[in-house]
Amino acid sequence: MAANFNLPGQSDSDSPSLNDQSLFSRSGNRSLRVAEKERRKNEAEDPFVLALKYFSEVEAGTPVYGNDEVERNLVVVEKAAYSRGLSPEAVSVMLEFAMSLRMGTTLCARVLKCLIPATVVPQEAVVRAVVWLGVGKIPTSTQVLFIKWVLTMFDMIDAKDQLRAIYGFIFSFVTDENLCPFICHLLYLLTRKESVYLLLSPQGRQPFVMHLLSLYKVFCPELVTLSIPSRMRSGFRNHNSPWKSALIGIQKRNGSQVAPSISLALTVKDKGSSRKRKHGHLQLPALSSVVNKEAAEPSSLRKVVPLMQLHSFTQLLENMHQIELPAQMGSLLGSSLALQYLDCVQDESAFLRLNFWLGYALHEEFLFCGDGGTSQTSEEALQFLNRLLSTQHFLQEGFSSSEVFLYKFLSVWDGSLLRPQILGLLSNIPVVPSSRIGQLLFEPLMQLFLTSSIFFKCGLMECLNNVLLKWLNWHSVYALEDDWDISLNSHTSINMTLSGFKDSVMELVHFVGRLASLGLQLEGCHSLLLSFILDFYETVCDTFLKYGLPLIVMPPPGVFYPALLATDPVSVDRLAYIMYRWGFFIPMLQSAVNLSGCTYWQAFHISRQTFREFNQYLLFMVSCLLNSKMMFQPGVGVQLNEELLLKSNVPQYWTRFSLIHHPAFMSYAVDFHQKCWPGKKDMDLNSIKNSKMWGWYLDYLFTQGYDGLKHFVQGNISWKSAPADIQQSDSLSASTVEVHAQLS
Amino acid sequence: MSLLRPFSKLPGLNTANILVSLFSLIKLTDFTLETPRLAKSLPLPVENEETRPRIDLVVFIIHLSSELSLQSAEASLKYLDPGYFLGKVCFMVTNARSASVPTERLDAARKLAASLQCPLLFAEDQTPNGVSSATEKLLNILKVAAGHVPMATALYLSNLTRCTLPPDIAQPSFD
């Protein structure tokens, strides 16, 4: 059924007034009747065709009550609509019948409710119906119903150029109090730069008006003086309309039947809910783009090239300045070319529209599910989120709408639903201001972390590590040295000072420290979890060298001691590496701060407490591993009573965590012992302690791949100089940590 | 009125007992412990008082799709000894993401949990994965509540995971 709607009045009705429109609609009617006649020959017996014929020809003023014929025909149409949807022609006929009120207002709403298109909605039909709205006889509730219908079917309207041509006409309905929210939504979807229309600025500060205005402001900032909050409540409500479920049902049903036909294959491609279908839109064939080309708007001399007509990167470059974005911003996600365009051009309106669409889609699909969420594990949801993730990966930044969605989602998440995807999205969140980070992120994450399995704990640790990496990258790209403010690219809505950024990062690191301590405590110092935690601290200790951010945060005692006393040598090795990096970096930072004295560095004032902490850790570690004496200093994380240790009857307890007796390294010591004295029956590990053997033993350990340990030992031995009183050291310089790496 | 008391009986060796109070049954198939004790509401019947072991954790499962479920949980609370509220009670809600659930009901459940300083967990009861993950969560908490995790107590965990009243995250103001 090819819809033949080449209306004679169409080409010269570019600036339609009411009179033009009525002419236009009548001529449309005529061509409809012609089409009907042709088909009548073939399908004269089909009751559905007869019903349509009835509705297209019925005289105005025919009574409804007691009219069996209209009832019978309407039932036929309703049945067809709910079972397989209406063809474009049928939609035109029925919409025209309903909106013209030929048989009064009662039938109008009923017909609207069953207007479920099988494939597309012809634009002309919608335009005609909008014009009927202006006639003013339709009751308000029906008007609202109609606009809701247009909003629901918006993606299915085959082209939008004529609708955009009557933008001003649609705009005039803004003054209607009841229609305003819906009209604003429709205008939002239709607005382009040319059509920003502020003669009759909508009044009020309701969210829907603000949303429209925010779009206007993007297009024409000079016209909108209102200040608009950077993040708004999603302004247009989800209309839980009667059509949606029927539409989904019909698309599912048609999916198996009509897939081969070209025009339908695309709507059907991502079968399922209408939301996902949008991914197919970029690949829509010439239909909408051709119409766009023909309808060159008289007002603008600018020639626009629809994005979907471009097929290569060179084409994109050539047409960069005259690209027209597609009607459905969601389709951008599916095309790498479109993403490249987004990335180069940094078109704020594109981001705004994309964010709007995305926020709407995420909210409707994952937070406000119609069926209680059973469909959530479906392939579609997975594909959708994976697509979103790869887009964010491509653009190297997250969308603000997905961020807002995440905050809401985390507060109702069970921790297992779509876990990889959600954690992936979480890794991409932009920097959160420190004043809100606790409420938005930390509270829900803390609960999820502590009540979930070890697997989740590891996953979250990895995710938080990625968050930190993303933030640091962001900082190193946008921060200008010696500057308080981090300069921002235009479409990021975060305004952040350097100290604000530093606070957020500190909050994050401290939060991870808390989580890590608690996690290790609850999971009995699980070595897998420990490994993920040490990953995080490796990132932290390299913030200065790799990202130029002078940040010193020591791991909390709850992480340091479990890692030092762990039973697997890898954890000890990695901790040694981290301590070596700190020892390497702290003196460097110190001299940098002393030399420059600029504000940038002073933002990172590092407290004496931090240095003292580092010195204590280092001292404990060296004395434990290398010097075979455990020194418990007052005021340090671990406190053990001397008497208690004596009571334990462990001989020479102070040597138990030296590299020879440490549970993680004892097997190496035994191995080494056997290699040195192959025939010796009774093993005396203490014999490794003499200085020559000890050096060999360390070399032996280093050959086993313990590079962290190697750096740590060599770094500390080379520092050896005049001994200082470490216990009272609260010096700002770590180089005063003169560690006696004496070999006892 | 018979109160359920947390410390009136001695714990058994290597066992933990969970009381799941739910208004209508959901499939809790994955409980690997001995059968969980299910009750539609409290108070528990007096007959089995003697043979009933010590209950280490009471879980209220609230189906947000039914108002009665919330009311029944609220009504049952008064049959618990105050000692239970030191970390041995938690709430679990289902259907939180459903469009058909009025948001006020979720807010009411949050308020209830927050006022009692108890954790509020979320579960997806429609899918097998969701159910097994919910079970796993409850087991995690139960292990701590029954004292099977060294260096952690019920009150400690509950204090860290307790529900706080949600901010209005629908409109984060960054100004």
Short mmCIF file of C-alpha atoms in Angstrom, two decimals, chain A residues 231 233 366-369 372 374 376 407-409 411-414 416-417 433 436 439-440 443 447-448 450-453 514 518 521-522, chain B residues 95 97-99 110 120-124 126 130 133 136-137 140-141 149 151-152 156-157 160-161 164 167-174:
data_model
loop_
_atom_site.label_atom_id
_atom_site.label_comp_id
_atom_site.label_asym_id
_atom_site.label_seq_id
_atom_site.Cartn_x
_atom_site.Cartn_y
_atom_site.Cartn_z
CA ARG A 231 20.16 21.13 35.49
CA ARG A 233 13.91 18.42 36.56
CA PHE A 366 14.67 1.66 33.77
CA LEU A 367 13.04 3.71 36.49
CA PHE A 368 9.46 3.81 35.50
CA CYS A 369 8.85 0.44 33.94
CA GLY A 372 7.45 -4.15 36.86
CA THR A 374 10.80 -8.04 33.94
CA GLN A 376 15.08 -5.32 32.07
CA TYR A 407 21.79 8.94 40.98
CA LYS A 408 18.17 7.96 40.90
CA PHE A 409 18.88 4.43 39.85
CA SER A 411 18.96 4.60 45.21
CA VAL A 412 16.73 1.73 44.09
CA TRP A 413 19.34 -0.63 42.73
CA ASP A 414 19.66 -4.16 44.02
CA SER A 416 22.98 -7.13 40.50
CA LEU A 417 20.64 -5.90 37.79
CA PRO A 433 30.79 18.78 43.71
CA ARG A 436 26.69 16.70 47.15
CA GLN A 439 24.39 12.27 49.35
CA LEU A 440 24.29 11.36 45.68
CA GLU A 443 25.37 6.75 50.69
CA GLN A 447 25.03 0.27 51.45
CA LEU A 448 25.38 -1.69 48.25
CA LEU A 450 28.61 -3.61 52.45
CA THR A 451 25.65 -5.86 51.80
CA SER A 452 26.82 -7.37 48.53
CA SER A 453 29.11 -10.20 47.65
CA ARG A 514 36.69 3.82 54.24
CA LEU A 518 35.38 -1.99 55.94
CA GLN A 521 37.34 -6.29 57.66
CA LEU A 522 34.11 -7.95 56.60
CA ASN B 95 8.95 -3.45 42.65
CA ARG B 97 10.99 0.72 39.77
CA SER B 98 7.52 -0.08 38.64
CA ALA B 99 5.43 2.62 37.06
CA ARG B 110 11.99 4.78 53.41
CA LEU B 120 16.43 -0.72 53.42
CA LEU B 121 17.38 -3.11 50.67
CA PHE B 122 16.01 -3.34 47.17
CA ALA B 123 15.21 -6.54 45.35
CA GLU B 124 14.14 -7.54 41.88
CA GLN B 126 10.67 -10.86 38.93
CA GLY B 130 17.28 -10.81 41.11
CA SER B 133 21.08 -11.76 44.50
CA GLU B 136 22.77 -13.50 48.80
CA LYS B 137 22.41 -10.07 50.34
CA ASN B 140 25.56 -11.62 53.96
CA ILE B 141 23.71 -9.63 56.57
CA VAL B 149 31.99 -12.77 60.83
CA MET B 151 35.31 -8.38 64.14
CA ALA B 152 31.87 -7.29 62.94
CA TYR B 156 28.10 -2.16 63.41
CA LEU B 157 26.95 -3.23 59.96
CA LEU B 160 26.85 1.66 58.35
CA THR B 161 24.12 0.59 55.97
CA THR B 164 18.70 7.80 55.54
CA PRO B 167 17.37 14.02 49.29
CA ASP B 168 15.32 15.36 46.46
CA ILE B 169 17.58 14.02 43.78
CA ALA B 170 15.11 14.80 41.08
CA GLN B 171 16.42 18.31 41.05
CA PRO B 172 20.05 18.54 42.02
CA SER B 173 20.87 22.17 42.34
CA PHE B 174 24.42 22.93 41.44
#
